Coordinates of C-alpha atoms in Angstrom, one line a residue:
X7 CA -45.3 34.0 11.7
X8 CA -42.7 32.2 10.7
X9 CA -43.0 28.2 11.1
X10 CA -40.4 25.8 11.9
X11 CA -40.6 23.9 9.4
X12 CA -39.5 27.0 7.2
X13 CA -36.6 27.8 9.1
X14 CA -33.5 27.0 8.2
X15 CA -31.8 24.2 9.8
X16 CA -29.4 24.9 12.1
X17 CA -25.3 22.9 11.1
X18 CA -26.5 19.7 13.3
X19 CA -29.7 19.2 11.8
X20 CA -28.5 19.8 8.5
X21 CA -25.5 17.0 8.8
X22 CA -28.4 15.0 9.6
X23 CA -30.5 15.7 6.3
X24 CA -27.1 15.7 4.4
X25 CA -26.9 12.1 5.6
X26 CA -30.7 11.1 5.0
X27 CA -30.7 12.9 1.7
X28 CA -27.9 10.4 0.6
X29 CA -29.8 7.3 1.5
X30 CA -28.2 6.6 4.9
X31 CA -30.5 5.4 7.3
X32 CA -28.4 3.5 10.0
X33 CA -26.0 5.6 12.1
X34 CA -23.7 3.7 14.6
X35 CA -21.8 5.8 17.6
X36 CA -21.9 6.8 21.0
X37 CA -23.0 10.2 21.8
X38 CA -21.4 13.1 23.7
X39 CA -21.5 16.5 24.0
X40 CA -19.8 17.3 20.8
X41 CA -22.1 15.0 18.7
X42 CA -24.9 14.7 20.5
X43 CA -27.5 16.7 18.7
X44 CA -26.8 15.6 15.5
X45 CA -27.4 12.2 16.5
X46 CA -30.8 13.2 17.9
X47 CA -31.9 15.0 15.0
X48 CA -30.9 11.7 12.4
X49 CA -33.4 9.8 14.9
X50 CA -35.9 12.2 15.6
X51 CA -35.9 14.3 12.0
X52 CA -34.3 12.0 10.3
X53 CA -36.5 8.8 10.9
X54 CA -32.4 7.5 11.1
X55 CA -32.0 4.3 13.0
X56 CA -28.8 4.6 15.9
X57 CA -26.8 1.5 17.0
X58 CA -25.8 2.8 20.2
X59 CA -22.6 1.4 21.4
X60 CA -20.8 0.7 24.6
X61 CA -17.4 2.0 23.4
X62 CA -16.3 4.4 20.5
X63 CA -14.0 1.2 19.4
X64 CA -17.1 -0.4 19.1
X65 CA -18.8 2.3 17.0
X66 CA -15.9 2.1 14.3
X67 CA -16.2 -1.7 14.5
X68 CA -19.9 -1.8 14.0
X69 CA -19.7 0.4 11.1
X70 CA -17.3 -1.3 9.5
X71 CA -19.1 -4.8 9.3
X72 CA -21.8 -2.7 8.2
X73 CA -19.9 -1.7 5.3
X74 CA -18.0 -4.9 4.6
X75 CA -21.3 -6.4 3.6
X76 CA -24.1 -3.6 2.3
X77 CA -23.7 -1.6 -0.9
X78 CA -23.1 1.9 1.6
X79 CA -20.9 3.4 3.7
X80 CA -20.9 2.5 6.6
X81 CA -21.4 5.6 9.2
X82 CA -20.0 6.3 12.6
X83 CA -20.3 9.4 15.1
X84 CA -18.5 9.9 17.6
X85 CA -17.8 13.0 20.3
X86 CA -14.3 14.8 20.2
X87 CA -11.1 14.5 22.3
X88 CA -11.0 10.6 23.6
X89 CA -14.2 9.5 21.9
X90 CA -12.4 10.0 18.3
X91 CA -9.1 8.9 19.2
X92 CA -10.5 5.7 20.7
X93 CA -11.5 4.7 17.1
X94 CA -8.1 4.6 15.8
X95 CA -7.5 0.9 15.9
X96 CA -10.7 0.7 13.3
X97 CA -9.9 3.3 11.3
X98 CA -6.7 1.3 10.4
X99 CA -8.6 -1.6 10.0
X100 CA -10.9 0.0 7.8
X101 CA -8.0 1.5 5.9
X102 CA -5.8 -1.8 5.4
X103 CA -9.5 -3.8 4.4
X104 CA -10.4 -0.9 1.9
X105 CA -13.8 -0.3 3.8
X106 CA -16.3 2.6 2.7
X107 CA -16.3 4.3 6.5
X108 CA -17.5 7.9 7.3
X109 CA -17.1 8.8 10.7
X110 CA -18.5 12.5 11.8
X111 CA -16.9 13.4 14.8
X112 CA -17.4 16.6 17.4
X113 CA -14.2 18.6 18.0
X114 CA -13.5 20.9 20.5
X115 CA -14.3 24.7 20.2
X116 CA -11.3 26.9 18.4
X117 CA -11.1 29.2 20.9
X118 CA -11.4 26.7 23.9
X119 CA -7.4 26.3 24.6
X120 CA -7.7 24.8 27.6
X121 CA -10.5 22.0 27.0
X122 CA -9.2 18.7 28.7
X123 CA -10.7 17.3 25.9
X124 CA -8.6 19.1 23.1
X125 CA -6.4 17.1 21.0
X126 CA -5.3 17.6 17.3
X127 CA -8.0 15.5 15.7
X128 CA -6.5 15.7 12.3
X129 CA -3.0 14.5 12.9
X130 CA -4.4 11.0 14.7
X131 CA -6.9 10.6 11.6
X132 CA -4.4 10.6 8.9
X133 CA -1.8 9.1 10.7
X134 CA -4.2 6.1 10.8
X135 CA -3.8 6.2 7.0
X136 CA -7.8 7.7 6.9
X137 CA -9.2 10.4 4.7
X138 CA -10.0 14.1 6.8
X139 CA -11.9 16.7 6.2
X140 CA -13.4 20.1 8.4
X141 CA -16.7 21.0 8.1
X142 CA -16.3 24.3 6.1
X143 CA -18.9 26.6 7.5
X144 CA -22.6 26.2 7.6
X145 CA -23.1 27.4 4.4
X146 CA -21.2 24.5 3.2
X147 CA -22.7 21.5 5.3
X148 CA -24.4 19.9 2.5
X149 CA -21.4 19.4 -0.4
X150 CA -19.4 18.4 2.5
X151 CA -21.1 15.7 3.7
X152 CA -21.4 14.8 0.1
X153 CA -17.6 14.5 -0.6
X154 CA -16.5 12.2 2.4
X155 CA -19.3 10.1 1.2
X156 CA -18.4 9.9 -1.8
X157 CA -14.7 10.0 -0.9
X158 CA -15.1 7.0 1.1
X159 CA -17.0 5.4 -1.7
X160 CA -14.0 6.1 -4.5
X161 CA -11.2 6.2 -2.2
X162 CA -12.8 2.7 -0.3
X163 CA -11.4 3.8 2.9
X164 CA -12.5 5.7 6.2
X165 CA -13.0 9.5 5.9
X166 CA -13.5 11.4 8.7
X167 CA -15.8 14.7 8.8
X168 CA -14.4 17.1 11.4
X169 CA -17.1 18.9 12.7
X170 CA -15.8 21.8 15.3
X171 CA -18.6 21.9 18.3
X172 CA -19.1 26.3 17.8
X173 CA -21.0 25.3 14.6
X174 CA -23.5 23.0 15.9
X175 CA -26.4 25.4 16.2
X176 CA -25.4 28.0 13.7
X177 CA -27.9 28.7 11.0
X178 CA -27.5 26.2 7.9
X179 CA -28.9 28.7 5.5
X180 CA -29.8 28.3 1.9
X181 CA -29.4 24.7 2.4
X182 CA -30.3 22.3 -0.7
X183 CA -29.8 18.7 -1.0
X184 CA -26.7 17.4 -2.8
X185 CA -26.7 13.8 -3.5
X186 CA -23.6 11.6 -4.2
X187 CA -23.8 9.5 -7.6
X188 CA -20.8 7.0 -8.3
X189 CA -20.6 6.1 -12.3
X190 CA -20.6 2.6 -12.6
X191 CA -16.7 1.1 -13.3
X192 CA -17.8 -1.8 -15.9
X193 CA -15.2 -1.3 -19.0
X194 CA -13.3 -3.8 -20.6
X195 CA -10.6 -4.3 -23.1
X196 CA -11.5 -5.0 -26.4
X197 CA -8.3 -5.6 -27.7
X198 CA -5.2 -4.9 -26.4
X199 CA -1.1 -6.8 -26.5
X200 CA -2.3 -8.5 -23.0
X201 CA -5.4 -9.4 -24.0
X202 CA -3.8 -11.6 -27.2
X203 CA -1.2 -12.5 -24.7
X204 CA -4.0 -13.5 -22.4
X205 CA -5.9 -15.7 -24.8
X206 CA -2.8 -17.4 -26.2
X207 CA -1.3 -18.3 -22.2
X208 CA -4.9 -19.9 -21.9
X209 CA -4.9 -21.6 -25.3
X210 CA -1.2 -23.3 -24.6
X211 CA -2.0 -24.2 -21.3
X212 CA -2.4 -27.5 -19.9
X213 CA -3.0 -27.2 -16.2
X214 CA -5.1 -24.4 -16.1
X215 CA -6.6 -22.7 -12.9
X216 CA -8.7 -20.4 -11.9
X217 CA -8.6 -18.0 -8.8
X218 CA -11.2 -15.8 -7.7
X219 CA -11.1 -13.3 -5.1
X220 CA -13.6 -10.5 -3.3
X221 CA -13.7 -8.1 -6.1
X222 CA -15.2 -11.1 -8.7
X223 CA -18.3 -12.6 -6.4
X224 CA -21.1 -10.8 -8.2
X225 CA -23.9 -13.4 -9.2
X226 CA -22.6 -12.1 -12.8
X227 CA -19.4 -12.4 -12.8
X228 CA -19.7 -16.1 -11.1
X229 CA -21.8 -17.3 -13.7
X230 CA -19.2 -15.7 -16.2
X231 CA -16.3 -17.4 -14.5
X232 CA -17.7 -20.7 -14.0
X233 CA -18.7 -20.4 -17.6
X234 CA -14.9 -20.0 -18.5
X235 CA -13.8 -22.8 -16.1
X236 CA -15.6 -25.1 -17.8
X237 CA -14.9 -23.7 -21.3
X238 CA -10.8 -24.5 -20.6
X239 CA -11.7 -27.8 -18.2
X240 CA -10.2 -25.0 -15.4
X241 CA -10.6 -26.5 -11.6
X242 CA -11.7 -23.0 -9.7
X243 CA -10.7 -22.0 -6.1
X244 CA -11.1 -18.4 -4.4
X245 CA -9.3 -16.2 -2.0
X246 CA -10.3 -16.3 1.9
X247 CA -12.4 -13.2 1.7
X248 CA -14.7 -14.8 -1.4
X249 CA -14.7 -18.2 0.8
X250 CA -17.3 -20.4 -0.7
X251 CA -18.0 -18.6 -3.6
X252 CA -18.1 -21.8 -5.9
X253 CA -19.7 -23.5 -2.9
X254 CA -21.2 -27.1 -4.1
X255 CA -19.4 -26.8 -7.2
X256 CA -18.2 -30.6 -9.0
X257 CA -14.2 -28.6 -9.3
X258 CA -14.7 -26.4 -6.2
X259 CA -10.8 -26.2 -4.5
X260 CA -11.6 -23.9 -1.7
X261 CA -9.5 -21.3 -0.4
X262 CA -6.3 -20.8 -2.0
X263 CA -3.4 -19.6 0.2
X264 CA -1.5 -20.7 3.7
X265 CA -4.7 -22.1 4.7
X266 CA -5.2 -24.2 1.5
X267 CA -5.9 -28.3 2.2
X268 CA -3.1 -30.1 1.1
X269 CA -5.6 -31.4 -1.8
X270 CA -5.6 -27.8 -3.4
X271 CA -1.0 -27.4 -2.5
X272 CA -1.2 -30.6 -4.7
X273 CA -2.9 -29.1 -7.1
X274 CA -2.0 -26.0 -7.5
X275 CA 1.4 -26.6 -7.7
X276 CA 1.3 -28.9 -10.4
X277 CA -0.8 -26.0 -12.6
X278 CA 0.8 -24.5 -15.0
X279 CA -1.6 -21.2 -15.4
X280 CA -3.4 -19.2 -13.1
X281 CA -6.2 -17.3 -14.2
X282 CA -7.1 -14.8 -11.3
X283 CA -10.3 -12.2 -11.0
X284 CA -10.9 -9.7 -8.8
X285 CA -7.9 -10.6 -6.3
X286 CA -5.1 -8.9 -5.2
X287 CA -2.7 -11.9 -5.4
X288 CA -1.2 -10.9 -2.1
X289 CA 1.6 -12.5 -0.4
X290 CA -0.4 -14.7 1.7
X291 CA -3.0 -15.8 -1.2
X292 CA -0.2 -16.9 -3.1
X293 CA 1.8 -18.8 -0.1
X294 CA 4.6 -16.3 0.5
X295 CA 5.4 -17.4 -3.5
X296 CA 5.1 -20.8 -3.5
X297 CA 2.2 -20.6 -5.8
X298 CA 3.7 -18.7 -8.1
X299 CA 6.7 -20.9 -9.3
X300 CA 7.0 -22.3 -12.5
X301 CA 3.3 -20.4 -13.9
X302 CA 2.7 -18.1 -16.0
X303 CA -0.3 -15.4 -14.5
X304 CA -3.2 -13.5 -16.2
X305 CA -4.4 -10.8 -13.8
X306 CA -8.1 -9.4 -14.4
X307 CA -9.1 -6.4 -12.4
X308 CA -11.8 -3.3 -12.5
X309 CA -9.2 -1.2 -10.6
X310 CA -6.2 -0.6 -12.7
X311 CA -4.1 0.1 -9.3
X312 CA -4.5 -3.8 -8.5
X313 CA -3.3 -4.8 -11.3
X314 CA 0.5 -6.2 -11.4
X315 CA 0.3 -4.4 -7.5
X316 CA 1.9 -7.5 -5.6
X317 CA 3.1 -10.2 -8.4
X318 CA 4.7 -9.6 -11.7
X319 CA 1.8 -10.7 -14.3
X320 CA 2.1 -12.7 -17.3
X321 CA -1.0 -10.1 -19.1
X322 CA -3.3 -8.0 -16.9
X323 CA -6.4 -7.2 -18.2
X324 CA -8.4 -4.3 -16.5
X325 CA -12.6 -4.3 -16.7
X326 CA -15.3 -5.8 -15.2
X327 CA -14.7 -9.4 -14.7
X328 CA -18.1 -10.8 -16.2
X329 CA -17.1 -8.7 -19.0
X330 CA -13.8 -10.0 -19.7
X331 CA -14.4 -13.5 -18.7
X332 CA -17.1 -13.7 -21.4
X333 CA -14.7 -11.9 -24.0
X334 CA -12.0 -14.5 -23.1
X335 CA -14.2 -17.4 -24.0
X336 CA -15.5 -15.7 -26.9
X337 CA -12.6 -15.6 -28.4
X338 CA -11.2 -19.2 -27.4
X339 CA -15.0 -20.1 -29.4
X340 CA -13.5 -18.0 -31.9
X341 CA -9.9 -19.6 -32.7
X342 CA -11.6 -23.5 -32.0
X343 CA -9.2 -23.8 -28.9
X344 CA -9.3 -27.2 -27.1
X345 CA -10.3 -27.5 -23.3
X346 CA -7.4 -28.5 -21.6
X347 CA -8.4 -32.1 -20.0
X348 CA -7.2 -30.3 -16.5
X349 CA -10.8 -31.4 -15.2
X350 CA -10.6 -35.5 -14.6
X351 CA -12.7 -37.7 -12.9
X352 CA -9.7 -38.7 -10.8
X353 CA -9.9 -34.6 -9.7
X354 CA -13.5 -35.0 -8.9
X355 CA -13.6 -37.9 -6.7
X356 CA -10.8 -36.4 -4.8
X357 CA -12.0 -33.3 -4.0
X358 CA -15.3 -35.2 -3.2
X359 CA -13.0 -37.4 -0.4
X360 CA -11.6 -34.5 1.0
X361 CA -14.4 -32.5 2.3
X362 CA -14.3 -33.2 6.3
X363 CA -17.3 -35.0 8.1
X364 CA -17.8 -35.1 12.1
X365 CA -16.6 -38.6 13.6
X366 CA -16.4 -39.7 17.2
X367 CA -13.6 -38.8 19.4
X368 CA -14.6 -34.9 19.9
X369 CA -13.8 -35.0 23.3
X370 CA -10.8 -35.5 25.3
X371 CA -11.9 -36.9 28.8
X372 CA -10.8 -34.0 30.8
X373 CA -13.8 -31.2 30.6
X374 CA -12.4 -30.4 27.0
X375 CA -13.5 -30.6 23.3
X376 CA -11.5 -31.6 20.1
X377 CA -11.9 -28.2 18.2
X378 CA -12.0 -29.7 14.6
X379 CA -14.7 -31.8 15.4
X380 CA -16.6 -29.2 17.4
X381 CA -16.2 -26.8 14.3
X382 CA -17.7 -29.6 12.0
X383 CA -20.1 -30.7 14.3
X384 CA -21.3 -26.8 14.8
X385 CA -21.5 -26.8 10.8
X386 CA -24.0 -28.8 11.0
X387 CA -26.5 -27.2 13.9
X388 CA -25.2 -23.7 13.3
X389 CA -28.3 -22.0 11.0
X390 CA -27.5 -22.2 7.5
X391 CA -28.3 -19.5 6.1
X392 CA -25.8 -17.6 8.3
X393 CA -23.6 -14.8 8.3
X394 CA -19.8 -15.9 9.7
X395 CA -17.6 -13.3 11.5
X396 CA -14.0 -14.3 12.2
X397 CA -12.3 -12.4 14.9
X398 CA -8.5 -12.9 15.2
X399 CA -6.6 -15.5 17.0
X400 CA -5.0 -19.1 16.8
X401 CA -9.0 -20.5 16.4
X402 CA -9.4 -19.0 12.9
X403 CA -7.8 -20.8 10.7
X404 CA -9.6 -23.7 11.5
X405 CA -12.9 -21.6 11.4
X406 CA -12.5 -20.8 7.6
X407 CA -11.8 -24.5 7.0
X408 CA -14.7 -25.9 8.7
X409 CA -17.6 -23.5 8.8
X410 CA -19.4 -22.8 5.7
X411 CA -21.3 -19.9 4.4
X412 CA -23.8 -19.5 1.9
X413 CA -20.8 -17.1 0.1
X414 CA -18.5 -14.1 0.3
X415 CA -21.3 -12.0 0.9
X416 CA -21.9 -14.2 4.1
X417 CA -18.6 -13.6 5.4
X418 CA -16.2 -11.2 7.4
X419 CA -13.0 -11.5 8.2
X420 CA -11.7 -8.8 10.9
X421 CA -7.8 -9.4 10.6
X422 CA -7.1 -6.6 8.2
X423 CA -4.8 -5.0 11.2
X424 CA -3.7 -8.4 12.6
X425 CA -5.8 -7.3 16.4
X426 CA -8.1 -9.5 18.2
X427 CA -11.5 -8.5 20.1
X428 CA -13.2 -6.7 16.7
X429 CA -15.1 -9.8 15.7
X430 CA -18.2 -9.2 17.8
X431 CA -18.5 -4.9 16.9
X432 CA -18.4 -6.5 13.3
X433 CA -20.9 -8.9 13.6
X434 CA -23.5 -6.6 15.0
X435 CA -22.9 -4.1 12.3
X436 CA -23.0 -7.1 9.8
X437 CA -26.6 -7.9 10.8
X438 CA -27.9 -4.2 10.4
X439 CA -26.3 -4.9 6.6
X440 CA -28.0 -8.6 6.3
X441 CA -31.3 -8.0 8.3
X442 CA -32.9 -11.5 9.2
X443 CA -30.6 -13.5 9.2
X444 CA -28.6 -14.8 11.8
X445 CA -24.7 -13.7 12.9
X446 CA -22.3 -16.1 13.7
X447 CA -19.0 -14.6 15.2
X448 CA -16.4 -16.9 16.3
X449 CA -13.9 -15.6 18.5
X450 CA -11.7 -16.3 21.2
X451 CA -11.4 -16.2 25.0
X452 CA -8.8 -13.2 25.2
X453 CA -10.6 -11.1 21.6
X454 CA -14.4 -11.6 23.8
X455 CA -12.7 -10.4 27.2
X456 CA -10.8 -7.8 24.7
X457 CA -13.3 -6.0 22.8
X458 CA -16.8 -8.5 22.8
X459 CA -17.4 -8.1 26.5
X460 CA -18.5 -4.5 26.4
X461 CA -20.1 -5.0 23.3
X462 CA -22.5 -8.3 24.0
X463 CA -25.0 -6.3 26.0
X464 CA -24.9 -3.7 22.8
X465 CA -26.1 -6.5 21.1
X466 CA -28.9 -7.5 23.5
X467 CA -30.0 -4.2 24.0
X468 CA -30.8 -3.9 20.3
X469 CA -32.3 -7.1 19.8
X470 CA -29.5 -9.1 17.3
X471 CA -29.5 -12.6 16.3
X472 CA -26.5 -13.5 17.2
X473 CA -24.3 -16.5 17.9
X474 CA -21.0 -15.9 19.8
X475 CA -18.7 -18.7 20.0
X476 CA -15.8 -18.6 22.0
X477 CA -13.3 -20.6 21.3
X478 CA -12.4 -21.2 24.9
X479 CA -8.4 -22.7 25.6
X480 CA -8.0 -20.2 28.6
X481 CA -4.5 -19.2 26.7
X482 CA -3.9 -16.1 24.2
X483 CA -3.1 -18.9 22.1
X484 CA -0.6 -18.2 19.6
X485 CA 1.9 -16.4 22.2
X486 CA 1.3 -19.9 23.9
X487 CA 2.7 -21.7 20.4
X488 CA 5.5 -19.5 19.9
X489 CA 6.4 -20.3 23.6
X490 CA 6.3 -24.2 23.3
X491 CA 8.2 -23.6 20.0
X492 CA 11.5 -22.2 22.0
X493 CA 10.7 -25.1 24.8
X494 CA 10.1 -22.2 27.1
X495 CA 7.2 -21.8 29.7
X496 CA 3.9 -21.1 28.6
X497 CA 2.6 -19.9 31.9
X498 CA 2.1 -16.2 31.0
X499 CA 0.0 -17.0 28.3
X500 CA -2.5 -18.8 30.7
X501 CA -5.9 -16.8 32.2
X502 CA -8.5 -17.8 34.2
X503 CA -11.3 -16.6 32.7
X504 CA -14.6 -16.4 34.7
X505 CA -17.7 -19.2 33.2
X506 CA -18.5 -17.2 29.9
X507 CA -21.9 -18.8 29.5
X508 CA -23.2 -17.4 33.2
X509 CA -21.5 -13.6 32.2
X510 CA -23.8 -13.8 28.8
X511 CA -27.1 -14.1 30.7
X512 CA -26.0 -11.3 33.2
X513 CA -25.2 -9.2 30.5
X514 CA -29.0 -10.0 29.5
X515 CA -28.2 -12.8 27.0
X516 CA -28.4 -16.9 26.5
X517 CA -25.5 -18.6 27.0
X518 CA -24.2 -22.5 27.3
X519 CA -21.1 -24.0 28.1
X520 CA -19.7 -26.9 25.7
X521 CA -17.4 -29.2 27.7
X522 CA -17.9 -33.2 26.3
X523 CA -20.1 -35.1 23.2
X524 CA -23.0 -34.6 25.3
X525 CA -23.2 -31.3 25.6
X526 CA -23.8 -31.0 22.0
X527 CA -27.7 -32.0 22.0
X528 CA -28.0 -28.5 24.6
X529 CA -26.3 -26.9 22.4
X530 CA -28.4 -27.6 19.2
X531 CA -31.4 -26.5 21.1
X532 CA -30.3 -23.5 22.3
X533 CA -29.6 -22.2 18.9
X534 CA -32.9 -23.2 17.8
X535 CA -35.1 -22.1 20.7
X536 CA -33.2 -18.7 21.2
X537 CA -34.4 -15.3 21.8
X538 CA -31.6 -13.3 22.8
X539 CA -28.0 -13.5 21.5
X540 CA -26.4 -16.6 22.9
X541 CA -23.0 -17.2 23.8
X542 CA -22.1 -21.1 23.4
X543 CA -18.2 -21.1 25.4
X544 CA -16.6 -23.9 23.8
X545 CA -13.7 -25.5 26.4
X546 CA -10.8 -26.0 24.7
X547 CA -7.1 -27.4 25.9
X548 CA -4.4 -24.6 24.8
X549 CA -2.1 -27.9 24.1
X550 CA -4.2 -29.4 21.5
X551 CA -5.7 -26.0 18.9
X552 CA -4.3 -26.5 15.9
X553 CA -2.1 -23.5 14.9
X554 CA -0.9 -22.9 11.0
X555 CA 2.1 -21.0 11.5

């Protein structure tokens, strides 16, 4: 007798081992009956680990934070019909942040015309600017979950695996492992017209600096580029998604963009050369242009397609950025070129002055909190060794100024699409891909009653450290700006929210409410003593956030 062990695996299980095979051990979704079965077997075959979400929205989000931070795809299943176009929102996300996403998704029976359920799966997926393909036949299950994988991987986008539901328990047979391998992308120019144009726009320049952005924040390529800096007397600064990058650092700017202190404006706008890795020297990095007037720009990027993509470039340099940065100072060493004196004492004491420290006056008498000072004061009690998620709202600029990370690889951004309410999905995705240590989303009222409110119990179910804070001004708060700006009525803006803190612990959570300066010592030992993910509601008055138009 045959055992079942010898069998062959019917198209469900073998999507499963497909998956396992290629080193994927965390699935997020929500099950139906189109998917259902595969996701049983990843657990129960498998040895897979599935985040089981409220919503399908929230499966796409989860799997995207998962991605944004760990060195995989992330991967998302969801059932056909209104389970996969409910993900749509996060596939266009994950398209517009260049996230690694595979999403395997049911679809209805061919031959079932009349399924309520039936929709044209395809057209909404690529529409959404993702990556589709169907599931062959179930002699084909293992080299097609290998190509979205390593679609998603070159293509660093979502790609969706269409898997029709009159395959599920057809017999896989013949099926043998194929495993995805992506070359390493490390090569660098050793001599080229832009690389002597590079060296010499260095050598001439006087008011050097030196930008950094996500696709430069290995530990390699930071040593490499500080290395430089200081080589050329270079002051550095970094894009908002490789925030803090040159934390600590003696010539540390900070972001560099429309959320830049007026320290770095000053600065960078009396440079004279920017030296940029790994960014894509977008419109808002570069302050709608402002940043590029008057400077000549050297452009180094591992993707060619980046290169010279948003700006017109001075020389662009394609390789790894360790690489080239060590080959630029090499051959400054080389020709005996003179740092340029850009890095003075007078620099250095005033970026030391302008780093922001908690004072008094953080509350404003009336059941409300000053939000700067809260953020700074938070700073402080918030765990350090955190991972920050950003949702999307008025609140956030002021959340990448004042809350810190240990670096880029601490911190999210979930703006890519310009929505609110797909901070919290993120952040519990993020701490599958950061395991012990603490998430810290900060989002606002309207984005946790938007998308985190279904969520929160996901994230208590499944046991995350997690710190939600809701920035609380009972207002969609930039529609509330934009209002006021045309001296018109505001009141459509305005909710009235239920107590957060008192919804948290019914959804099986900790939660506090933060309302004056003495509230603060409750708070600090609630993030120490808790067990559960807590939910710290931060009161707020819509007329006094900050907004940075």
């Amino acid at each position: 007798m045959t055992s079942s062990t010898d069998q062959a695996p019917t198209v469900h299980q073998a999507i499963a081992r497909s998956l396992g095979d290629n080193g994927i051990s965390t699935m997020f979704g929500l099950m139906g009956d189109a998917n259902m079965y595969l996701v049983n077997s990843f657990m129960r075959d498998c040895g897979g680990r599935f985040v089981a979400a409220a919503h399908e929205a929230g499966a796409t989000m989860m799997a995207l934070g998962y991605a944004a931070l760990a060195d995989t795809p992330g991967v998302c299943s969801v059932t056909h019909g209104p389970g996969m176009t409910n993900t749509i929102t996060g596939l266009v996300e994950g398209v517009k942040g260049s996230l690694p996403l595979v999403m395997i998704c049911g679809d209805t029976d061919v031959v079932d015309l009349e399924n309520p359920q039936n929709v044209a799966q395809r057209e909404f997926v690529v529409d959404a600017g993702a990556g589709f393909e169907q599931l062959r036949s179930p002699r084909t299950v293992a080299q097609d979950v290998a190509r979205v994988l390593k679609r998603a991987m070159v293509e660093h986008r979502p790609i969706v695996l269409n898997v029709p539901l009159d395959l599920d328990w057809k017999s896989a047979e013949d099926y043998k492992p194929v495993r995805v391998r992506i070359p390493d992308s490390r090569a660098t120019v050793s001599s080229s017209d832009d690389l002597d144009t590079a060296i010499g726009i260095i050598a001439t320049a006087k008011r050097p600096i030196i930008l950094v952005g996500r696709g430069a924040t290995s530990s390699a390529a930071r040593q490499s580029i500080l290395t430089l800096a200081k080589r050329i007397d270079a002051p550095v600064m970094t894009t908002l998604k490789a925030k803090d990058l040159f934390r600590g650092e003696e010539f540390n700017l900070g972001i560099c963009g429309t959320v830049s202190t007026p320290l770095t404006v000053d600065t960078v706008l009396e440079s004279d050369c920017i030296v940029s890795f790994g960014a894509s020297l977008n419109k808002y990095t570069m302050s709608h242009g402002a940043f590029l007037k008057d400077k000549r720009v050297i452009q180094v990027n591992v993707e060619p397609s980046e290169v010279g993509k948003n700006v017109d470039v001075s020389a662009g340099l394609v390789g790894d950025p360790a690489a080239v940065a060590d080959l630029i100072v090499h051959w400054l060493d080389e020709a005996e070129v003179s740092p340029s004196g850009f890095r003075t004492e007078e620099l250095k004491e005033k970026i030391a002055a302008s780093i922001p420290e908690p004072s008094g006056g953080a509350e404003h008498g009336d059941a409300t909190v000053d939000y700067r000072q809260a953020l700074l004061h938070l700073d402080q009690i918030l765990p350090q060794d955190r991972v920050l998620v950003t949702d999307g709202g008025r609140f956030m600029v002021e959340a990448w100024k004042n809350l810190g990370v240990p670096g880029p690889r601490s911190f999210l951004t979930t703006i890519n699409f310009a929505s609110i309410g797909l901070g919290l999905s993120h952040g519990i995705g993020a701490s599958y891909a950061a395991p012990g240590r603490p998430v810290v989303v900060v989002c606002g009222d309207g984005g946790f009653m938007h998308g985190g409110l279904s969520e929160f119990n996901t994230a208590v179910r499944h046991k995350i450290d997690l710190i939600v804070l809701v920035c609380n001004d009972g207002a969609y708060g930039a529609e509330h700006c934009k209002f006021l700006s045309r001296q018109m009525e505001p009141n459509a803006t305005l909710f009235e929210w239920p107590d957060l803190a008192p919804v948290a612990i019914a959804l099986g959570g900790e939660g506090i409410t933060i309302r004056s300066q003495n509230d603060w010592p409750m708070a600090a030992q609630a993030i120490g003593r808790r067990s559960k993910p807590l939910l710290i509601d931060i009161k707020l008055d819509p007329y006094r956030v900050p907004w940075d138009r």
